[in-house]
Short mmCIF file of C-alpha atoms in Angstrom, two decimals:
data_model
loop_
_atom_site.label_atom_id
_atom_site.label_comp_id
_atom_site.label_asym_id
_atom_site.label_seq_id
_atom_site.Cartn_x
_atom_site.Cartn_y
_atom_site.Cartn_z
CA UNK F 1 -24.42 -10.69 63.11
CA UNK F 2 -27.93 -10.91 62.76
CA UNK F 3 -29.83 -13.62 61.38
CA UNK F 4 -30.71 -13.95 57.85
CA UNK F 5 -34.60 -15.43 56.90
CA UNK F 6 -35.15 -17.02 53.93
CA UNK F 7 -37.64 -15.28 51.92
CA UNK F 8 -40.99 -16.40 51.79
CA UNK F 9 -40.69 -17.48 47.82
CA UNK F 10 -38.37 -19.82 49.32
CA UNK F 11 -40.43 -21.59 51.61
CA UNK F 12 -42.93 -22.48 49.17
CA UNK F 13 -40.53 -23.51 46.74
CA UNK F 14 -39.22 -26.24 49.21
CA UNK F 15 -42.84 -27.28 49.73
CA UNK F 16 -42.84 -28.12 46.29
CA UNK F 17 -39.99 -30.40 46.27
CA UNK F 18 -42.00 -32.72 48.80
CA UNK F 19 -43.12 -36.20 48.09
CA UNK F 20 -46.86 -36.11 47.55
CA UNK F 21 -48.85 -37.95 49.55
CA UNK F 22 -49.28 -41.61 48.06
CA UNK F 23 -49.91 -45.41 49.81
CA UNK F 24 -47.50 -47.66 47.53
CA UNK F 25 -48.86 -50.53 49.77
CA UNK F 26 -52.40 -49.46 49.13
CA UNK F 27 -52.44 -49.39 45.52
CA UNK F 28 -50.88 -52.79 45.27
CA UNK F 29 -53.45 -54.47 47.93
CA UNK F 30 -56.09 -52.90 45.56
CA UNK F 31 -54.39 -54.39 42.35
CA UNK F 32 -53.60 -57.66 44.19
CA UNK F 33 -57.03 -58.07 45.77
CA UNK F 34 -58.81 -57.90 42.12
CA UNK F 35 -56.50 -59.96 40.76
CA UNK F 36 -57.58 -62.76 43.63
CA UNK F 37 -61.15 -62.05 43.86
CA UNK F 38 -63.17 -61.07 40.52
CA UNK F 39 -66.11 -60.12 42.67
CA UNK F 40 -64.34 -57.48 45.14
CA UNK F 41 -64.26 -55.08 41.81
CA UNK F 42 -68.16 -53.89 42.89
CA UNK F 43 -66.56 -52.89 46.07
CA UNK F 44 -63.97 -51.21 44.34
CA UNK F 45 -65.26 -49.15 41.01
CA UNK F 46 -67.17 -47.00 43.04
CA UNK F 47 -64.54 -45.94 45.25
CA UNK F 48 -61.20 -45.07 43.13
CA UNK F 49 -60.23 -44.59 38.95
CA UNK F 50 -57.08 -45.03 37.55
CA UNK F 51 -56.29 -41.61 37.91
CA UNK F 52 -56.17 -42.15 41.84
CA UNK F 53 -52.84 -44.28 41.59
CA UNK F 54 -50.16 -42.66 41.94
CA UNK F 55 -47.71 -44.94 40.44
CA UNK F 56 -47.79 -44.78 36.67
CA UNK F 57 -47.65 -48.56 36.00
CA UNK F 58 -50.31 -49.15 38.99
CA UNK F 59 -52.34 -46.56 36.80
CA UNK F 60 -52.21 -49.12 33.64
CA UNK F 61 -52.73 -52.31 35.51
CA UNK F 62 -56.21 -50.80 37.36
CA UNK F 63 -57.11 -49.80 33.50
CA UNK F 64 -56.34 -53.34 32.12
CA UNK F 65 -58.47 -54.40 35.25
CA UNK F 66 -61.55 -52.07 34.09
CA UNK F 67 -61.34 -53.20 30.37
CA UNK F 68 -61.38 -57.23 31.68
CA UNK F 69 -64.46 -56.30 33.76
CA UNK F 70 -66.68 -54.42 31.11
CA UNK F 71 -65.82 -57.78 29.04
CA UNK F 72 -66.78 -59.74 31.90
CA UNK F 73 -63.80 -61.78 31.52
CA UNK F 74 -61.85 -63.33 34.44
CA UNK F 75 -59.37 -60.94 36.30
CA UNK F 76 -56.01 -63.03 37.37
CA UNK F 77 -52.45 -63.04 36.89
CA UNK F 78 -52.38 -64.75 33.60
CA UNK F 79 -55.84 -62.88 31.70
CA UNK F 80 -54.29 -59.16 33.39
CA UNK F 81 -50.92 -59.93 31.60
CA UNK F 82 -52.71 -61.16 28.50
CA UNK F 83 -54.47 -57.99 28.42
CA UNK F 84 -51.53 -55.61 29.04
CA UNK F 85 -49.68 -57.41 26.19
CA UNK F 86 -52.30 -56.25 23.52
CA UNK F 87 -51.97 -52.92 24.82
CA UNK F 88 -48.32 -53.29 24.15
CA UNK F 89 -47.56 -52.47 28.19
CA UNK F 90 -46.46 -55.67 29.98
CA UNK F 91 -42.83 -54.09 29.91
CA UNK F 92 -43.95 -50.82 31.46
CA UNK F 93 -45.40 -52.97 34.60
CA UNK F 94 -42.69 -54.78 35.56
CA UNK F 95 -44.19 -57.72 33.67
CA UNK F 96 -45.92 -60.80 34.25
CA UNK F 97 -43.13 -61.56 37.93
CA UNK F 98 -44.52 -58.19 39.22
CA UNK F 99 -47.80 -58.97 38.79
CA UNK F 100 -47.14 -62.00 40.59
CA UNK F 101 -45.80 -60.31 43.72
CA UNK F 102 -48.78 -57.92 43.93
CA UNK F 103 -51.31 -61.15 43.96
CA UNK F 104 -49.00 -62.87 46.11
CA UNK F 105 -48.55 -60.10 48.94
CA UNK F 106 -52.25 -58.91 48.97
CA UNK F 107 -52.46 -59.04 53.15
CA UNK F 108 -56.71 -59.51 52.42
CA UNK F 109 -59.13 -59.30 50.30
CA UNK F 110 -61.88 -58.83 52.42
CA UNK F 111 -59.86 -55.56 53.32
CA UNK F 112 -59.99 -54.41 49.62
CA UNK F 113 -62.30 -51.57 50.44
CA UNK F 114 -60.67 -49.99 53.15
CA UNK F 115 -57.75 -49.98 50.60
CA UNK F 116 -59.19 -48.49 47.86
CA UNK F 117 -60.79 -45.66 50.43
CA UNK F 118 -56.78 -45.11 51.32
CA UNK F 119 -55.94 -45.09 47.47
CA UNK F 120 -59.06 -41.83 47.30
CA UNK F 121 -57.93 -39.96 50.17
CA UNK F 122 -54.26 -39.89 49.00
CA UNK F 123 -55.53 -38.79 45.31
CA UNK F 124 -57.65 -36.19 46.99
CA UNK F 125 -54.77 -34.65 49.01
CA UNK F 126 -52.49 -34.51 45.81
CA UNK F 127 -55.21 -32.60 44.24
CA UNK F 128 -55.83 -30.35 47.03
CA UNK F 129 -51.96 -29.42 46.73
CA UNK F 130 -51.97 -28.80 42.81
CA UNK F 131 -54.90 -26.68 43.32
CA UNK F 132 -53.06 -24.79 45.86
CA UNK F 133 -50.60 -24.09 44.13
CA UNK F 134 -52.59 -22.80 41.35
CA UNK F 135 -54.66 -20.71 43.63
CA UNK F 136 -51.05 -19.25 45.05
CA UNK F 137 -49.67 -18.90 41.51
CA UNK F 138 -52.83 -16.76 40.62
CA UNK F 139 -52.71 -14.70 43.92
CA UNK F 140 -49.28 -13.69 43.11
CA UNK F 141 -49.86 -13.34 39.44
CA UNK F 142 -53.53 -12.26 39.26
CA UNK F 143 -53.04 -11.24 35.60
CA UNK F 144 -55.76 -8.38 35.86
CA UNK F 145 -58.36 -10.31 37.44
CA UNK F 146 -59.53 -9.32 40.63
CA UNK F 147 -59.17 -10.81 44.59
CA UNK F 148 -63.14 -11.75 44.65
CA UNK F 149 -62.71 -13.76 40.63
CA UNK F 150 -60.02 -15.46 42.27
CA UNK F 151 -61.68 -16.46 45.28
CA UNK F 152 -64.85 -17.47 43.59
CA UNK F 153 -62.42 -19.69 41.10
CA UNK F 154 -60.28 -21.12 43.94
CA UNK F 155 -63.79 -22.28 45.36
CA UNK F 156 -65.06 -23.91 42.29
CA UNK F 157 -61.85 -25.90 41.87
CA UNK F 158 -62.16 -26.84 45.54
CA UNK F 159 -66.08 -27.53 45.24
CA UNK F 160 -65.03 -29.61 42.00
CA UNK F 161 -62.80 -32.43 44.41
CA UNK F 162 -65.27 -32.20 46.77
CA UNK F 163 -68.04 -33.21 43.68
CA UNK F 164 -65.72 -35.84 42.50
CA UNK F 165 -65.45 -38.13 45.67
CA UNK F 166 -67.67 -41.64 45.67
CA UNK F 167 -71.57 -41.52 45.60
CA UNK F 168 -72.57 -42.09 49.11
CA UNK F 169 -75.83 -44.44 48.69
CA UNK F 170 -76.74 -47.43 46.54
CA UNK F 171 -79.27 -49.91 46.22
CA UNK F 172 -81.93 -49.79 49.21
CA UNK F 173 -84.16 -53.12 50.28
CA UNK F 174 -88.01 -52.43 50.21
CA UNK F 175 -88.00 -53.43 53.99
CA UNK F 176 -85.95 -50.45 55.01
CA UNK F 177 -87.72 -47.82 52.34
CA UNK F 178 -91.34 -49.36 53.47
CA UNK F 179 -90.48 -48.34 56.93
CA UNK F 180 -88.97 -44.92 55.63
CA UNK F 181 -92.70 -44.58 53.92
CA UNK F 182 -95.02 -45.55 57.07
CA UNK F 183 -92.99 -43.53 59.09
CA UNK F 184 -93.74 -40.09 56.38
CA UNK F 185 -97.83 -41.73 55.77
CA UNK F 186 -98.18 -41.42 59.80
CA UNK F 187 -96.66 -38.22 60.26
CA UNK F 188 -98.95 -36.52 57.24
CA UNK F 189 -102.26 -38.34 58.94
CA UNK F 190 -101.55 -37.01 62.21
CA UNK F 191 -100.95 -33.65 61.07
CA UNK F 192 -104.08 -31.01 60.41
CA UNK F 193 -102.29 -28.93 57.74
CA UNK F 194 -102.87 -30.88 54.84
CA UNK F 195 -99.70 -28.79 52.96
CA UNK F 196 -97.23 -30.74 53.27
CA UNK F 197 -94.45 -28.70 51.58
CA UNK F 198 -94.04 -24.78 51.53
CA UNK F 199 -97.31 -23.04 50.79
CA UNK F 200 -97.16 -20.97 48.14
CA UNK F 201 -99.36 -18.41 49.36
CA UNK F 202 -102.23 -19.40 46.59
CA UNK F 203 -104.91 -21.57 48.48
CA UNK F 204 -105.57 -23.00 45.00
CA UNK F 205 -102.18 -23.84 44.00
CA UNK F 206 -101.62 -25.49 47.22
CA UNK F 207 -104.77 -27.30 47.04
CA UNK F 208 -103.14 -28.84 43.89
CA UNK F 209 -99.42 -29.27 45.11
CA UNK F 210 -99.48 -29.47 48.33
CA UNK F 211 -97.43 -26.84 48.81
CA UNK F 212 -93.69 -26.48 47.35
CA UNK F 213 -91.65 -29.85 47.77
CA UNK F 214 -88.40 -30.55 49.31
CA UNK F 215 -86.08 -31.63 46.26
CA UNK F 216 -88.33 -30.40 43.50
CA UNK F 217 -87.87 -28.40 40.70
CA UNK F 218 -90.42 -26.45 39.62
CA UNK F 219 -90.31 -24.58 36.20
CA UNK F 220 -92.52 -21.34 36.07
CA UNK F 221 -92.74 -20.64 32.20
CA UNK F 222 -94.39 -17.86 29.84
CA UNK F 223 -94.12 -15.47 27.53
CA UNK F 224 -92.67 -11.77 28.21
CA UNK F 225 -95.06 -9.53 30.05
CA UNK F 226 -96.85 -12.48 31.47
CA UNK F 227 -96.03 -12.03 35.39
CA UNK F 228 -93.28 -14.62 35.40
CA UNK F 229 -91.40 -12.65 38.36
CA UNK F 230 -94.17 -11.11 40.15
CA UNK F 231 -95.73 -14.32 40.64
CA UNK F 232 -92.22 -15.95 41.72
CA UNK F 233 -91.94 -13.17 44.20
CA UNK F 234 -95.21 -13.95 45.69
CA UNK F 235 -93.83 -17.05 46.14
CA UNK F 236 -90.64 -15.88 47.70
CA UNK F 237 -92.33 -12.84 49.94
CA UNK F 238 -94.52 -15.99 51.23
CA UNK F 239 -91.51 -18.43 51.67
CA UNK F 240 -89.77 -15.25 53.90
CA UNK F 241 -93.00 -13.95 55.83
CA UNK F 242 -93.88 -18.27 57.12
CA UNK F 243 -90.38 -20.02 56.92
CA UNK F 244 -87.58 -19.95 59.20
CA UNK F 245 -84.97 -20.75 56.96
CA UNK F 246 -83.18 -18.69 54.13
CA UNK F 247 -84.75 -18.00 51.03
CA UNK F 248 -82.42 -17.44 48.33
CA UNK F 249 -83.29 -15.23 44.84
CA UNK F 250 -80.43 -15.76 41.47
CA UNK F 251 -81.83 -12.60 40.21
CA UNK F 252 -79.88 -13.18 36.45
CA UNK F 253 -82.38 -10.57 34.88
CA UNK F 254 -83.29 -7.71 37.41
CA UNK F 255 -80.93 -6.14 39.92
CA UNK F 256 -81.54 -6.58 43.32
CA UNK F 257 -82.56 -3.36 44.61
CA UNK F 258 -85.42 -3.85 41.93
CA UNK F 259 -86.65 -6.80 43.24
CA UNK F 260 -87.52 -5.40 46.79
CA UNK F 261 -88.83 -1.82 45.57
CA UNK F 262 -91.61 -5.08 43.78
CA UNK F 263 -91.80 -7.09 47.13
CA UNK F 264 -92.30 -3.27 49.04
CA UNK F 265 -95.39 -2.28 46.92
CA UNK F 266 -96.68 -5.67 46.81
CA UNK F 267 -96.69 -6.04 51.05
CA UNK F 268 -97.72 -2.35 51.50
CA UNK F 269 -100.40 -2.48 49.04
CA UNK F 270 -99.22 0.38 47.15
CA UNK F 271 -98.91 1.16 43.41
CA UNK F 272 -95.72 0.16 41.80
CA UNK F 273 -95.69 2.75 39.53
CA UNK F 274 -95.73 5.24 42.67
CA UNK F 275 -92.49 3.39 44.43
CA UNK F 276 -90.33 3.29 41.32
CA UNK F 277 -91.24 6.96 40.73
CA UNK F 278 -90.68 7.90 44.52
CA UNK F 279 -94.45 9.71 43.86
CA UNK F 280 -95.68 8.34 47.22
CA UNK F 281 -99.10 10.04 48.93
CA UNK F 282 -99.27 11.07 52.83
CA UNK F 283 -101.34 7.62 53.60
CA UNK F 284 -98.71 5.66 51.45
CA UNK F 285 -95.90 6.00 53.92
CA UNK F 286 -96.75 4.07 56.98
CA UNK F 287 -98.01 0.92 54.64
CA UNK F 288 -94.42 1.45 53.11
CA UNK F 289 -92.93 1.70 56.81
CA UNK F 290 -94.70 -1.46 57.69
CA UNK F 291 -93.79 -3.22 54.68
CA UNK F 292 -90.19 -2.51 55.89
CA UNK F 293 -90.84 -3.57 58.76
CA UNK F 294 -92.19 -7.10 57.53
CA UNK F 295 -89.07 -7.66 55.61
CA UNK F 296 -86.45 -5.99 58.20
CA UNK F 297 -83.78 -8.82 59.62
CA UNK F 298 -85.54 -11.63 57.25
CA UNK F 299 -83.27 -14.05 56.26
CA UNK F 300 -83.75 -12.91 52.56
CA UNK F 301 -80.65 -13.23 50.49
CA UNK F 302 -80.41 -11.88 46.32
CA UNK F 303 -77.57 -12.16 43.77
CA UNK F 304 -78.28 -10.29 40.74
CA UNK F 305 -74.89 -11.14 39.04
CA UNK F 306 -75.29 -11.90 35.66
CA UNK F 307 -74.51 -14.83 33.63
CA UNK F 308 -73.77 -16.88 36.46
CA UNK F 309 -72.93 -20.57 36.06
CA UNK F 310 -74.65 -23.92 37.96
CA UNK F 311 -71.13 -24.47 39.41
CA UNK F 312 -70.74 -21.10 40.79
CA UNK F 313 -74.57 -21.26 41.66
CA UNK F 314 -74.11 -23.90 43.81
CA UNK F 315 -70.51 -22.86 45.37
CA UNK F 316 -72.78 -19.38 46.51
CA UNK F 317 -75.49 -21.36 47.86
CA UNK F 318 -73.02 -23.77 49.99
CA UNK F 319 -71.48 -20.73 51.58
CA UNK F 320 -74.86 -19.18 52.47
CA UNK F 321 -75.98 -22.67 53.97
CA UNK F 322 -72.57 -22.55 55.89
CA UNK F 323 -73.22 -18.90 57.31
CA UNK F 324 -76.79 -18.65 57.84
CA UNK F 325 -78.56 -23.04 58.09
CA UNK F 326 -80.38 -24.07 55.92
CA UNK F 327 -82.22 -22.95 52.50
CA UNK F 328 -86.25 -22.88 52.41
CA UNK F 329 -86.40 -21.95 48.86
CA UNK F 330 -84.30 -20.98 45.79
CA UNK F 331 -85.78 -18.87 42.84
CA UNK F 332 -84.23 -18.06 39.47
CA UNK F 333 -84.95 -15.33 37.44
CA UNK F 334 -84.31 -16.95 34.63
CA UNK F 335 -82.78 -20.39 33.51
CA UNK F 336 -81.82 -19.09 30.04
CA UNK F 337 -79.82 -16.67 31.67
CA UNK F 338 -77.45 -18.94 32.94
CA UNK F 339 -73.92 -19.84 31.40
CA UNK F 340 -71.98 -23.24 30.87
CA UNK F 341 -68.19 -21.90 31.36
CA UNK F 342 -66.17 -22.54 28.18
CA UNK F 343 -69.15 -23.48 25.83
CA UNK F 344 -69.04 -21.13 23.76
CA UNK F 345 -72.74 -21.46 22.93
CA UNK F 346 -71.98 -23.44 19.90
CA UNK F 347 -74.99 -25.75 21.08
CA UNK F 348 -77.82 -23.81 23.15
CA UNK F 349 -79.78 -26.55 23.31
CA UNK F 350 -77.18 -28.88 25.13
CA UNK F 351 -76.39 -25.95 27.63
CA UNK F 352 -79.98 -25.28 28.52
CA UNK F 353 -80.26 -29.59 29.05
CA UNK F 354 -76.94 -29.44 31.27
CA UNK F 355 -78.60 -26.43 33.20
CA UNK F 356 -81.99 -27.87 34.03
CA UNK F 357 -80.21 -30.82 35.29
CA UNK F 358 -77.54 -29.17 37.25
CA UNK F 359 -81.03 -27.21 39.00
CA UNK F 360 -82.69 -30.68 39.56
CA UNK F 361 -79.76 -31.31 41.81
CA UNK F 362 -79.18 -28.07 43.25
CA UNK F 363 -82.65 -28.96 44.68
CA UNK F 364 -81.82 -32.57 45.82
CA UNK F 365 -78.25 -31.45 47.31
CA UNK F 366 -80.22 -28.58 49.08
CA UNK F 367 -83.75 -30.63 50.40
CA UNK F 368 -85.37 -27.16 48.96
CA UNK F 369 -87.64 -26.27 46.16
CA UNK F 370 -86.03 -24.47 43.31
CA UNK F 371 -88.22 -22.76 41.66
CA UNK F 372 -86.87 -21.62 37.87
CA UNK F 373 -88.20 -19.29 35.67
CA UNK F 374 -88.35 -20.02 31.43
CA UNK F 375 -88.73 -18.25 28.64
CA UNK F 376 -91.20 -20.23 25.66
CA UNK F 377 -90.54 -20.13 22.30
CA UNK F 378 -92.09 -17.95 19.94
CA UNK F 379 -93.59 -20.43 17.86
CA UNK F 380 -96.62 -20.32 20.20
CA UNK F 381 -97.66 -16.98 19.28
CA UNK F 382 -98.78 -18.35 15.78
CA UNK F 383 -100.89 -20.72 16.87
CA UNK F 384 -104.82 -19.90 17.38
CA UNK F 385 -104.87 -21.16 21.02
CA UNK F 386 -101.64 -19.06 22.48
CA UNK F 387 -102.25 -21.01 25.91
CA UNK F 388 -98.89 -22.84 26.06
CA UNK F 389 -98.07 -26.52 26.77
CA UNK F 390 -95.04 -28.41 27.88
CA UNK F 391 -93.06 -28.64 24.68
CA UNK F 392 -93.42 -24.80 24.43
CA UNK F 393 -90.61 -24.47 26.75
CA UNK F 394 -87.71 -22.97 24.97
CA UNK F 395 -84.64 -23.68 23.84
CA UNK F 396 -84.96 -27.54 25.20
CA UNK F 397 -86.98 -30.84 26.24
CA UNK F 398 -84.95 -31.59 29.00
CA UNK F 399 -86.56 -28.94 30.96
CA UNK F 400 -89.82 -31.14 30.71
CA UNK F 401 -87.76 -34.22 32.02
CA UNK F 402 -86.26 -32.59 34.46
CA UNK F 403 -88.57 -30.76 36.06
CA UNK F 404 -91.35 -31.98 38.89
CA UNK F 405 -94.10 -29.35 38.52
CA UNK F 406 -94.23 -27.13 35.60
CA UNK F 407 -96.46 -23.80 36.17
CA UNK F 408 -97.49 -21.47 33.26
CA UNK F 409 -98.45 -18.03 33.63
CA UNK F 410 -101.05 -17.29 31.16
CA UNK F 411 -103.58 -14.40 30.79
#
């Protein structure tokens, strides 16, 4: 008789009926440690939340522990039970005996860090398999959407634990950022180029920048008709012809295709008019040809899709990184365009603040100018003197704030 195989349905059923990964002794060496040493909580807030335990009653004691700390009031057996008797949960913890136990069988404080890194990693597992099975339950019941909107939302949710794990970094001493700023001062002196970022292309603008800055933000802002792409696509067609690394166009606005029939006339010196229309003359060809030539194999990459979000932004840029090195520059055409999922746009103005900061560190997670188109508001064109200024910017002021170097195109 032949063997019978269990059907695949099966399998993952069973996979489901696994314990999750957890570290009993972890979270109570954690618990324990703050309950002997008041100061080790520094060591600790940055590295787990109660949401990391996976025992329910290990979940209230760490929040009991959090409210005692923003009080500033001592953390030990007595004060902990104290405060989980207000909350009306000493019961629900095993009381003021099991509290005892976990001070009493903390194996070391000075350890407490290593503990609470144990704590994270289990938490980030047990998310990892509820998001899997999410992602599975929507592969076999798509429900109309398609294989790619699945993908890109089995990223994000995978992007979003990544987001979520402790802030590498902290306080630096001034010897050790000194050092970091001799080191950059000797460098610039002994170098002839006095850009010291990407050049823009514009001997004047670089003359005032320095060229484009790792980490920046730069905001290029005007009214309709002003040149707000075409000068951003000088910017990128100079980024591609001098830098190694990718350059990287959101195009929110214009679709791709667009975009290089503009970068085609504008390195082949020919009428754009005449490329749109396909009305080229005999001695318009080879400058076309050559301008194809310039751009051929560059690593030049454009996503027109509309409405796209900072989340998915940044999941699309992290894959290009991962296939092709590093980014040289990232332009947006334009920051109103983009979309907060599940806002609803009941507050524009919050939206467009949550998007110029999610840009600002785009550009710091990258080490890459990001340069950002904006609209203005209209209120300008009533005034005498149309030549904007910085609270012109539409729709917010935390595009001012946010942003390193704000350029207006004006004429």
């Amino acid at each position: 008789m032949n063997d019978i195989s269990a059907p695949e349905q099966y399998d993952l059923q069973t996979a489901a009926l696994k314990v999750p990964p957890h570290s009993i002794e972890a979270e109570q060496a954690v618990l324990g440690g703050l309950m002997l040493d008041n100061n080790a909580w520094e060591r600790v807030l940055d590295q787990v939340s109660d949401g990391d335990f996976y025992r329910h009653d290990h979940r209230l004691i760490f929040r009991a522990i959090a409210k005692l700390a923003d009080l500033n009031s001592p953390i030990d057996v007595v004060t902990l039970a104290e405060q989980l008797d207000k909350e009306g949960q000493t019961s629900q913890v095993g009381g003021l005996g099991y509290l005892g136990e976990l001070a009493k069988n903390t194996p070391s404080v000075a350890n407490i860090k290593a503990y609470a890194q144990i704590v994270r990693a289990r938490a980030t597992l047990r998310q990892l398999i509820g998001i899997a099975t999410e992602i599975a339950d929507s592969a076999f019941n798509p429900e109309g959407r398609t294989a790619e909107e699945i993908l890109d939302e089995a990223e994000r949710q995978i992007f979003q634990i990544a987001e979520a794990r402790p802030k590498t970094g902290g306080p630096v001493s001034v010897n050790d950022l000194l050092t970091k700023a001799i080191d950059r001062i000797d460098t610039l002196f002994n170098t002839d180029n006095a850009i010291t970022g990407l050049s823009t292309g514009y001997t004047d603008l670089d003359g005032m920048t320095s060229g484009l800055q790792p980490s920046d933000l730069i905001i290029v802002a005007g009214r309709p008709s002003m040149g707000k792409t075409t000068f951003a696509m000088n910017l990128v067609e100079n980024a591609v012809l001098r830098s190694e690394k990718a350059v990287l166009v959101y195009s929110l606005e214009m679709p791709g295709e667009s975009l290089i029939m503009r970068m085609l006339s504008s390195l082949g010196r020919i009428d754009q008019t005449k490329v749109r229309a396909g009305r080229l003359e005999d001695d318009d060809w080879p400058r076309l040809t050559s301008a194809v030539n310039l751009l051929n194999d560059r690593k030049l990459f454009i996503d027109d899709t509309a409405g796209i979000s900072p989340s998915e932004m940044r999941a699309r840029t992290r894959r290009l990184v991962r296939e092709h090195g590093d980014v040289g520059l990232i332009m947006i055409d334009y920051l109103q365009l983009m979309q907060i999922p599940g806002s609803g746009g009941d507050n524009r103005t919050n939206e467009i603040s949550e998007i110029s900061r999610s840009l600002k560190a785009l550009a710091k997670e990258f080490n890459c100018p990001v340069v950002a188109l904006s609209q203005l508001n209209r209120s300008l064109e009533q005034r005498p003197n149309k030549r904007p200024i910085n609270s012109d910017l539409r729709e917010s002021g935390a595009i001012e704030q946010d942003a390193d170097v704000i350029m207006f195109v004006y004429r």
